[in-house]
Coordinates of C-alpha atoms in Angstrom, one line a residue:
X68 CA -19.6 -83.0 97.3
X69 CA -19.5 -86.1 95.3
X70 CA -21.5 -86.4 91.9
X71 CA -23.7 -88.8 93.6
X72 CA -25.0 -86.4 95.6
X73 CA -25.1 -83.5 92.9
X74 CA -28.2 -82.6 91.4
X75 CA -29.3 -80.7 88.4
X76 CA -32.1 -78.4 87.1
X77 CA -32.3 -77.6 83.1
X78 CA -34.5 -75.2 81.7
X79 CA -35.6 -75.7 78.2
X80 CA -36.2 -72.6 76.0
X81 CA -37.1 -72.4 72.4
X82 CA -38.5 -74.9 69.9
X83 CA -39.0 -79.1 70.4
X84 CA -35.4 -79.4 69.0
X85 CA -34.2 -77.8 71.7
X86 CA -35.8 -79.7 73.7
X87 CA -34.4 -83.0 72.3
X88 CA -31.1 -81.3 73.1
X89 CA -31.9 -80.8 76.6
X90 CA -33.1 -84.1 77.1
X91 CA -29.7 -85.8 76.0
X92 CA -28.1 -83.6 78.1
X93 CA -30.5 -84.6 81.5
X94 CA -29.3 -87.9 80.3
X95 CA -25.7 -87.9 80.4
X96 CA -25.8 -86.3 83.7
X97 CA -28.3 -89.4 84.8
X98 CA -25.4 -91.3 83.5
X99 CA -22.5 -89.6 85.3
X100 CA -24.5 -90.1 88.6
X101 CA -25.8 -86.5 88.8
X102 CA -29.4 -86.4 89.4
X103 CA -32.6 -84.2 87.9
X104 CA -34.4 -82.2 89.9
X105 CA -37.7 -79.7 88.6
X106 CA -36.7 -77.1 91.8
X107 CA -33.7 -74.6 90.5
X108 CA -33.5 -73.9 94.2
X109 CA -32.7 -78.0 94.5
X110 CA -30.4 -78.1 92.5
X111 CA -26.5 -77.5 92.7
X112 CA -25.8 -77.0 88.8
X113 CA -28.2 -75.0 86.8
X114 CA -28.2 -75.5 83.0
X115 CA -30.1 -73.1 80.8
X116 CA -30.4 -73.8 76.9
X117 CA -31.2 -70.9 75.1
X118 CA -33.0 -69.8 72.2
X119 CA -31.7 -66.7 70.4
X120 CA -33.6 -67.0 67.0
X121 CA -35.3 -63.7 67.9
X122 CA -34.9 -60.8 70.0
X123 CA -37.7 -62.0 72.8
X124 CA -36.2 -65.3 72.8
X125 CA -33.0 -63.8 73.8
X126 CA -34.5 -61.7 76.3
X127 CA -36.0 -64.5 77.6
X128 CA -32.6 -66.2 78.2
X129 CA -31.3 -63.6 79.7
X130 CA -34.1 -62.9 82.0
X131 CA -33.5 -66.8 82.9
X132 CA -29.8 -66.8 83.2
X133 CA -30.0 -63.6 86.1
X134 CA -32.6 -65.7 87.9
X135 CA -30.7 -68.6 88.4
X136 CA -27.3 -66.4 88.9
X137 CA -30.1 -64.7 91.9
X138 CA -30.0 -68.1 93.3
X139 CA -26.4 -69.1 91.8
X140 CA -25.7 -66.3 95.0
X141 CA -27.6 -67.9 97.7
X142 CA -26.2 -71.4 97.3
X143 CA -22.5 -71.6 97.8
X144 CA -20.8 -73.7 95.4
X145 CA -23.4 -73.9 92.6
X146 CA -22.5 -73.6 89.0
X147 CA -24.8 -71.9 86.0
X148 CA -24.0 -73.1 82.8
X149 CA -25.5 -71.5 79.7
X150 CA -25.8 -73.7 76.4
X151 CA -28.0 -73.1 73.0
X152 CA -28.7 -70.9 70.3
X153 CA -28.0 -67.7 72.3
X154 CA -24.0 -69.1 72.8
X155 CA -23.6 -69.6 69.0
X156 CA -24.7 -66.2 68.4
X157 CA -23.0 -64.3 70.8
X158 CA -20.3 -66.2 71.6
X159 CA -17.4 -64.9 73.6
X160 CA -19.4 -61.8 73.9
X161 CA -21.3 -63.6 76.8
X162 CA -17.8 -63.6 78.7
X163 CA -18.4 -60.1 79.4
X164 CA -21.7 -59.5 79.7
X165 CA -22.6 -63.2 82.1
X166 CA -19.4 -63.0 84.0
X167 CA -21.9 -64.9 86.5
X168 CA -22.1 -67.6 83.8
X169 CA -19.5 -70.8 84.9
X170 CA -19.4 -72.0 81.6
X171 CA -21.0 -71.5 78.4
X172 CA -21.5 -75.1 76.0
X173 CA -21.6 -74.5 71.8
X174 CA -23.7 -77.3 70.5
X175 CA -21.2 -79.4 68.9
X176 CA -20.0 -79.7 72.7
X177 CA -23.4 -80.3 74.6
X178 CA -22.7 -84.4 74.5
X179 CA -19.2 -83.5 76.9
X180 CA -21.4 -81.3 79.1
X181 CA -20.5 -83.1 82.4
X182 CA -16.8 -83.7 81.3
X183 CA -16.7 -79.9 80.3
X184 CA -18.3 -78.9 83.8
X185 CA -15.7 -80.8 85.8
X186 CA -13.0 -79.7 84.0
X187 CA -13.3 -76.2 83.5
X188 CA -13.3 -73.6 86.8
X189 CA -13.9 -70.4 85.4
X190 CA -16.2 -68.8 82.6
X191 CA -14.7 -69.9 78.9
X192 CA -16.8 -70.8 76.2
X193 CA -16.0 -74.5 74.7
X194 CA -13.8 -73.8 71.8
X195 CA -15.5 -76.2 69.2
X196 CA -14.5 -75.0 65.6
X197 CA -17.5 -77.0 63.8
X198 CA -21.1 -77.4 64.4
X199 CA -21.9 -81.2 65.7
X200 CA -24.7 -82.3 65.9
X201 CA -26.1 -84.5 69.3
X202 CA -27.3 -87.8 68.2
X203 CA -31.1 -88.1 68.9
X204 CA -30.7 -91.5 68.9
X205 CA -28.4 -91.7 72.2
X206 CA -30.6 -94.2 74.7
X207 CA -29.6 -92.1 77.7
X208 CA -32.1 -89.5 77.0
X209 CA -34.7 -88.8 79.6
X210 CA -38.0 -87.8 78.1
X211 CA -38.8 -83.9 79.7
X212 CA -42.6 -84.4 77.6
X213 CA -45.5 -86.8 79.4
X214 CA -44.2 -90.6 79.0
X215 CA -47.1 -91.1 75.9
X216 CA -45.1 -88.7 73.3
X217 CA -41.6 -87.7 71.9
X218 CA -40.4 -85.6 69.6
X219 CA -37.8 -87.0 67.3
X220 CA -35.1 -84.3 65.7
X221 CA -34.4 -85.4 62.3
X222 CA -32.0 -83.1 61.0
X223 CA -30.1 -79.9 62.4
X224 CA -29.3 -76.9 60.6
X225 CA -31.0 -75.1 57.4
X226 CA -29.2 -74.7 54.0
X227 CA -32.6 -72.2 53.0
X228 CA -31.1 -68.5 52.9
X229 CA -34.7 -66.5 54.4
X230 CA -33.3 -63.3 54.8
X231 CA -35.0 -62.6 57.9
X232 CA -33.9 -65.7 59.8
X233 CA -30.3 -66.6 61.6
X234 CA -30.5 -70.7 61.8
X235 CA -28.1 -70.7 59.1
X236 CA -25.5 -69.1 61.0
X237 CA -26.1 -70.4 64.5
X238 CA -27.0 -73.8 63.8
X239 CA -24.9 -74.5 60.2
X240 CA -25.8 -76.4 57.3
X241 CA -28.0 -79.2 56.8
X242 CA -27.2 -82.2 58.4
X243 CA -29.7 -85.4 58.2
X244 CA -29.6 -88.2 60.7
X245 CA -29.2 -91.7 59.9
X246 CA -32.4 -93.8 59.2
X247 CA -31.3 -96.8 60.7
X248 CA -30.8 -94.8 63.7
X249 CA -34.1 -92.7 63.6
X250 CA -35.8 -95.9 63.6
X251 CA -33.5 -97.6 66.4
X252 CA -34.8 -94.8 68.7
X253 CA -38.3 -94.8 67.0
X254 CA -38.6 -98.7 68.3
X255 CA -37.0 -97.8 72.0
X256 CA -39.4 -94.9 72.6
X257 CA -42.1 -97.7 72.0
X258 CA -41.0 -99.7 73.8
X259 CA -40.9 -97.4 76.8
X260 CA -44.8 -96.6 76.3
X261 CA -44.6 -93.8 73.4
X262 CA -48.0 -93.2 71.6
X263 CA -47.0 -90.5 69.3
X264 CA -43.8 -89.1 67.6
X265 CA -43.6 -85.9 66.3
X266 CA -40.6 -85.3 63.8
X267 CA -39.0 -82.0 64.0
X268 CA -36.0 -80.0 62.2
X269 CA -35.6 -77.2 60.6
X270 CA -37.0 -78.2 57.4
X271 CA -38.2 -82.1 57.5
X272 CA -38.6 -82.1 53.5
X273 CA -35.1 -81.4 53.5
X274 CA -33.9 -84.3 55.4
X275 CA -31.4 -86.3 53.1
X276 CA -31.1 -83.8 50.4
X277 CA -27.3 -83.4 52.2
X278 CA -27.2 -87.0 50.8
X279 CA -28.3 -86.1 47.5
X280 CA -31.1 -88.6 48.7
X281 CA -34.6 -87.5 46.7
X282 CA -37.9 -88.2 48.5
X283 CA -35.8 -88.9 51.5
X284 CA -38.9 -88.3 54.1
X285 CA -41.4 -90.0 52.3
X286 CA -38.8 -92.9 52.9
X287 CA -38.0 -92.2 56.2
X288 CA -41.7 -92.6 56.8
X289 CA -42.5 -95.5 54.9
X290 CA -39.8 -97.3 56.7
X291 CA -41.0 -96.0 60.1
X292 CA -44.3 -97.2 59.7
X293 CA -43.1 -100.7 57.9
X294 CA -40.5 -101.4 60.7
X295 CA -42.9 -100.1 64.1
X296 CA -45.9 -100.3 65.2
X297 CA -45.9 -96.7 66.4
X298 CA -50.0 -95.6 66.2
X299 CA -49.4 -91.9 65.8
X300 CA -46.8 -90.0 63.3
X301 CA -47.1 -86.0 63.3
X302 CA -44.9 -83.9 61.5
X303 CA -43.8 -80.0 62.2
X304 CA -41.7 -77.7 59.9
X305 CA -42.7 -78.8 56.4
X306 CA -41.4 -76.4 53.6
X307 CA -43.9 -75.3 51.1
X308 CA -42.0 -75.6 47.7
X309 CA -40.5 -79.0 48.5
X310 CA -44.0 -80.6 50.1
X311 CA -44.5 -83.0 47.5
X312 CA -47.7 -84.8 45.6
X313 CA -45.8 -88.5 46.9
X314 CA -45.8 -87.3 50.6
X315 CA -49.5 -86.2 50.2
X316 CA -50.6 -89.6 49.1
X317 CA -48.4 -91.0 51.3
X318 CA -50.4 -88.9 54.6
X319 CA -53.6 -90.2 52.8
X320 CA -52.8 -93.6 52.3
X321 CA -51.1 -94.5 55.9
X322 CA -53.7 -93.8 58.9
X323 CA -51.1 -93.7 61.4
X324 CA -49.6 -90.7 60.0
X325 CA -51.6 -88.0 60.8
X326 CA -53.0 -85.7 58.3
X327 CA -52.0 -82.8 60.1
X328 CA -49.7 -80.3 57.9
X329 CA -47.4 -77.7 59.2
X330 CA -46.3 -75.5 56.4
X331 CA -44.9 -72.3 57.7
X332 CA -45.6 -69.7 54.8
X333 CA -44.6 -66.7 56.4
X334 CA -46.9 -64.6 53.8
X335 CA -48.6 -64.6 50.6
X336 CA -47.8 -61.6 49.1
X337 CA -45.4 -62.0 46.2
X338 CA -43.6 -58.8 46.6
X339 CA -42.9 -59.4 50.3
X340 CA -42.0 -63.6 49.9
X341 CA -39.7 -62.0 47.1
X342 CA -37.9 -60.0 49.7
X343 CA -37.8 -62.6 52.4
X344 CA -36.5 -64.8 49.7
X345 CA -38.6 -67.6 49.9
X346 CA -38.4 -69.8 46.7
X347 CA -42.4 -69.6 46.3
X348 CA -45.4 -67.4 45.5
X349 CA -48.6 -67.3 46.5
X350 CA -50.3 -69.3 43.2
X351 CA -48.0 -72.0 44.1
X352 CA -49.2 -72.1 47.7
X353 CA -52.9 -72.1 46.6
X354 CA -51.8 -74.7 44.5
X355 CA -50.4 -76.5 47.1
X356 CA -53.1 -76.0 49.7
X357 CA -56.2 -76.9 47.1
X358 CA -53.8 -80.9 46.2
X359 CA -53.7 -81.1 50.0
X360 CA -57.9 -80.3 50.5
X361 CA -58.9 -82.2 47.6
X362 CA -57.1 -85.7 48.5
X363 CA -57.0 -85.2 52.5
X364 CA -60.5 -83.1 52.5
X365 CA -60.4 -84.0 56.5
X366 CA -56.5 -83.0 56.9
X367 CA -55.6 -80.1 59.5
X368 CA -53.2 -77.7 58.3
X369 CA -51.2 -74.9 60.4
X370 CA -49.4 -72.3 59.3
X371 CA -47.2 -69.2 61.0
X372 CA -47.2 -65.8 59.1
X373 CA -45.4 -62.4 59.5
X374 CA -46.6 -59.2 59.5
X375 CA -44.6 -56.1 59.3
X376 CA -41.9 -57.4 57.2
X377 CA -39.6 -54.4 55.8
X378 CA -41.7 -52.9 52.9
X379 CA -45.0 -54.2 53.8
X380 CA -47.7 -51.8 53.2
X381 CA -51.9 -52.3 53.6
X382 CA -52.1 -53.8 50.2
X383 CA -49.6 -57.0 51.6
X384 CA -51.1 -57.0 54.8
X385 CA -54.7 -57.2 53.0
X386 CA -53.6 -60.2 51.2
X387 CA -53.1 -62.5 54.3
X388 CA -56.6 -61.0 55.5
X389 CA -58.1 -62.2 52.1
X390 CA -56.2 -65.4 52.1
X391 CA -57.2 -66.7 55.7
X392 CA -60.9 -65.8 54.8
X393 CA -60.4 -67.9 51.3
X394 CA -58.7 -70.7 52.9
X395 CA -60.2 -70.8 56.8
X396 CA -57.1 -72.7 57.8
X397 CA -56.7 -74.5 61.0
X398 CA -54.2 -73.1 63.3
X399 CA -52.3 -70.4 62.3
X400 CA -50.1 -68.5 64.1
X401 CA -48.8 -64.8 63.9
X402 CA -45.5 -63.0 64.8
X403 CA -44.6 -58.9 64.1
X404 CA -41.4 -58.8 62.5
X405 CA -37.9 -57.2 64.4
X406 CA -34.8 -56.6 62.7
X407 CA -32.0 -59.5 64.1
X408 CA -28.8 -58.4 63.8
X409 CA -26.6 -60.1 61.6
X410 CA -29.8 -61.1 59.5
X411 CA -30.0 -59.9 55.5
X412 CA -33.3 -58.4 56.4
X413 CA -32.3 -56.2 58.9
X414 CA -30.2 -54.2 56.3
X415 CA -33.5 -53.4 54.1
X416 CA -35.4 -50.3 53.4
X417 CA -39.0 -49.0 54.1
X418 CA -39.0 -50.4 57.8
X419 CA -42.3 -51.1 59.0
X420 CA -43.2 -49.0 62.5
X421 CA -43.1 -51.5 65.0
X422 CA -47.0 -50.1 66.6
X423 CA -48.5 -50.4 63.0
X424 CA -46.8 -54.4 63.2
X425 CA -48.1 -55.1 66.5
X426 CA -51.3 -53.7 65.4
X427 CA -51.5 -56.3 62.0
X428 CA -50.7 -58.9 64.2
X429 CA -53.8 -58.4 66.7
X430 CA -55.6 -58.0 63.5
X431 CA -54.9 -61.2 62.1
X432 CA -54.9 -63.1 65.1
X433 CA -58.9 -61.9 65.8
X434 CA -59.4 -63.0 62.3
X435 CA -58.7 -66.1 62.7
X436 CA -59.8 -66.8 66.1
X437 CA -62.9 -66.4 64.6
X438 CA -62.1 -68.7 61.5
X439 CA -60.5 -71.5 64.0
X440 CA -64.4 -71.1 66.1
X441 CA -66.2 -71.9 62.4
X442 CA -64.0 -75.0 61.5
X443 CA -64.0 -76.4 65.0
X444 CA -68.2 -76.9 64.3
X445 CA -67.8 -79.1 61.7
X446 CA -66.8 -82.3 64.4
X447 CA -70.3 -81.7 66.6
X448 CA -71.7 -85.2 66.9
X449 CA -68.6 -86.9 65.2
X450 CA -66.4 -89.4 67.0
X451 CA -62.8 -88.6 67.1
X452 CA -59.6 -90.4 68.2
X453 CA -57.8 -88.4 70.9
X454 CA -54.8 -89.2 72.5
X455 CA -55.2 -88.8 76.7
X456 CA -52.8 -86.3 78.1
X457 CA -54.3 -86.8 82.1
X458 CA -56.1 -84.8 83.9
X459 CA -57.3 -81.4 82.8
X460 CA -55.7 -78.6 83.9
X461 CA -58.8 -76.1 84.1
X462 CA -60.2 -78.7 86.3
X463 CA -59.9 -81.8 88.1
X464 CA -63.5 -82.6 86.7
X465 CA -62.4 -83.0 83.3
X466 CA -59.8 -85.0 81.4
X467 CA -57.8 -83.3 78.3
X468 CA -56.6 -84.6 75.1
X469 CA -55.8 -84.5 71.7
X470 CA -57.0 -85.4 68.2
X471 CA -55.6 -86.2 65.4
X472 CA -56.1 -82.4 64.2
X473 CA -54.2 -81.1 67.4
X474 CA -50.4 -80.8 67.8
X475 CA -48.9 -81.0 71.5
X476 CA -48.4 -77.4 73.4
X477 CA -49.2 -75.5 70.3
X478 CA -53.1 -76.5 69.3
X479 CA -56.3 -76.1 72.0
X480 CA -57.6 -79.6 73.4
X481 CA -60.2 -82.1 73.8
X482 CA -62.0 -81.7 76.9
X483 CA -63.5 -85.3 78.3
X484 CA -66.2 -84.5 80.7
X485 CA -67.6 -88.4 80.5
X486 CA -65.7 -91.8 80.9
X487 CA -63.0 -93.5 82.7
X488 CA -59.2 -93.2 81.1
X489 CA -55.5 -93.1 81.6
X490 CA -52.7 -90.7 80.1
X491 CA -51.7 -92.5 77.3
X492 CA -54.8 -94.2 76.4
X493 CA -56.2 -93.6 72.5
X494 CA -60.1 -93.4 73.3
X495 CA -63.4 -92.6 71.1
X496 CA -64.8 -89.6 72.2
X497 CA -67.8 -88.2 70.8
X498 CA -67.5 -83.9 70.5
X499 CA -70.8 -82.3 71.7
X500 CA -69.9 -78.6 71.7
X501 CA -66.9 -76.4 70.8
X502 CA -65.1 -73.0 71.8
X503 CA -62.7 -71.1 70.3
X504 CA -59.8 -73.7 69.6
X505 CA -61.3 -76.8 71.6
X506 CA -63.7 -79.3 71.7
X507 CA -65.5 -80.9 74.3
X508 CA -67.3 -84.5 74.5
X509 CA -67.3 -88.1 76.6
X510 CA -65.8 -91.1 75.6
X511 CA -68.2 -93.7 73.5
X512 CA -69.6 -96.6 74.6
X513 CA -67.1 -98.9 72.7

């Protein structure tokens, strides 16, 4: 079969930089003449990029690599290729335990994926000796997200040292993009129709500092919203200690960045943010929190936490109920703690028991459903900017969206139950009740 008539089916697993990755790689098999298709059972090459960052990611993998090596069996000639997170931790481990694997892809090799494929007949992993880093930029890419919104990856890799987390050793140091190039592929995703960016890596308030550049996000932004006409700018993964007073006014001054702050704090006890090594405590996050309130009083912030951290007893886990009642944040969400192997944390004492985590976790998460219900009342009978995403998908009676306040996939929704709109479309609508995390209203007159 020639690669004209090959097609391929690529699951995405993981975070929205992951995603990025996977959408380079859709494109360069667009460009070898190799086709996309959204049924595995269509396809003749199944791709798979993993996530490994914790253990039920990497269960998830696997449970997605033996599906497709279920259907690898029932369609002669079909090849499974496994890239991601899950090869850089693992690595020629997976030889042995996926023999049904074809070939497994490190990310510094995930550009040559098609030359790779071609060349290579049995199971190897590609023998990269550094960490690369795929080009966001590359104009091959074929958006996987609806045509209105893309996430742009910034940076790759982490030089923090949290000693529960393994991004340092599967994905390398930091690395920052170019900012001529972030804003090359800023101006062609506008072109092709993008409403809203959403800049991801590891750590945006890092991006640059491998440059010994300082403030090198509030530049990036100032030069994004200077050189485009992009409307909406959201940002994910900012760092606590490095979130700085110029990026604040920055969010306030410039509408078309959004005041929506993602500031994953993990916890607020001292102790325990002592022993995940986080270079913070919990009067500098109040701090923090109360600079962004007082200048953005409108601004949405998220955050994720951890409960059951090694060492965490009541007295911790009562801090983070006392915190989210003081500071009723936004969106917040909440993971139990497992040792990773390979991880600093998984070597320390006083383990928590993984019922008594799970428990904390349901805890927390009924706390702040409730807290998430109270905030959501404060926009009945205000108008609110939402960004159309189509039709709804709890009915064909309603449209969905998003506000300002709401990040894509990870955030609830505006509901439109009144007035005509496309995908895409940045519409008035005036909220006239709420649930839990959404809101519900019809466009306005004008």
């Amino acid at each position: 079969m020639k690669d004209n008539d090959k097609k391929v089916f690529i699951t995405s697993l993981g975070c929205p930089k992951n995603r990025v990755d996977s959408e380079i790689i859709a494109g360069g098999f667009l460009k070898h003449g190799i086709g996309i298709t959204a049924e595995a059972k269509d396809s003749d090459i199944i791709l798979i990029n993993t996530c490994a960052f914790i253990g039920p990611a990497v269960e998830e993998s696997i449970g997605a690599i033996l599906e497709a090596a279920k259907l690898k069996t029932e369609k002669e000639g079909m090849k499974l290729v496994v890239s991601g997170c899950m090869v850089e931790r693992y690595g020629k481990e997976l030889l042995k335990e996926l023999p049904e694997v074809d070939l497994f892809i490190r990310s510094a090799d995930l550009a040559d994926t098609v030359k790779l494929l071609r060349a290579r007949q049995s199971p190897e992993i590609s023998n990269s000796t550094t960490r690369g880093y795929i080009q966001g930029g590359n104009d091959d890419r074929i958006l996987s997200t609806p045509p209105h919104r893309a996430y742009v990856k910034i940076t790759e890799g982490c030089d923090n040292k949290c000693t529960y987390c393994l991004i340092p050793s599967l994905k390398g140091r930091l690395r920052s993009r170019g900012a001529q190039e972030i804003l090359a592929e800023v101006k062609r995703l506008r072109a092709k129709g993008v409403v809203e960016i959403t800049l991801v890596g590891q750590d945006l308030t890092a991006f640059g500092r491998d440059r010994d550049e300082e403030n090198g996000l509030e530049q990036l932004l100032t030069d994004l919203v200077d050189s485009s006409d992009i409307p909406w700018i959201r940002l994910l993964y900012l760092y606590p200690d490095r979130l700085s007073d110029s990026l604040i006014e920055l969010v306030a001054a410039e509408p078309r960045i959004l005041p929506y702050f993602d500031i994953p704090l993990q916890h607020v006890s001292d102790r325990i943010l002592q022993r995940m090594n986080r270079n913070y405590r919990r009067e500098k996050i109040e701090l923090l929190l109360n600079r962004i309130r007082t200048r953005i009083p409108d601004a949405a912030i998220r955050t994720t936490l951890m409960v059951g951290f090694p060492g965490e007893d009541e007295s911790d886990y009562a801090e983070l109920e006392a915190f989210l009642k003081k500071w009723c944040l936004d969106h917040v969400g909440v993971f139990a703690y497992c040792d990773e192997e390979g991880s600093t944390a998984a070597n320390l004492t006083d383990k928590v028991n993984s019922d008594v985590a799970t428990e904390r976790r349901e805890r927390l998460l009924a706390l702040q459903a409730g807290i998430a219900e109270e905030n959501l009342k404060k926009f009945i009978g205000r108008e609110l900017e939402v960004l159309v995403e189509g039709v709804s998908r709890e009915s064909d009676l309603l449209l969905e969206g998003r506000s300002r306040y709401q990040g894509a996939d990870i955030d609830g929704l505006v509901y439109i139950n009144a007035g005509n709109c496309r995908a895409g479309d940045l519409v008035k609508v005036k909220i006239e009740e709420t649930h839990t995390y959404d809101l519900v209203g019809g466009l306005t007159s004008d």
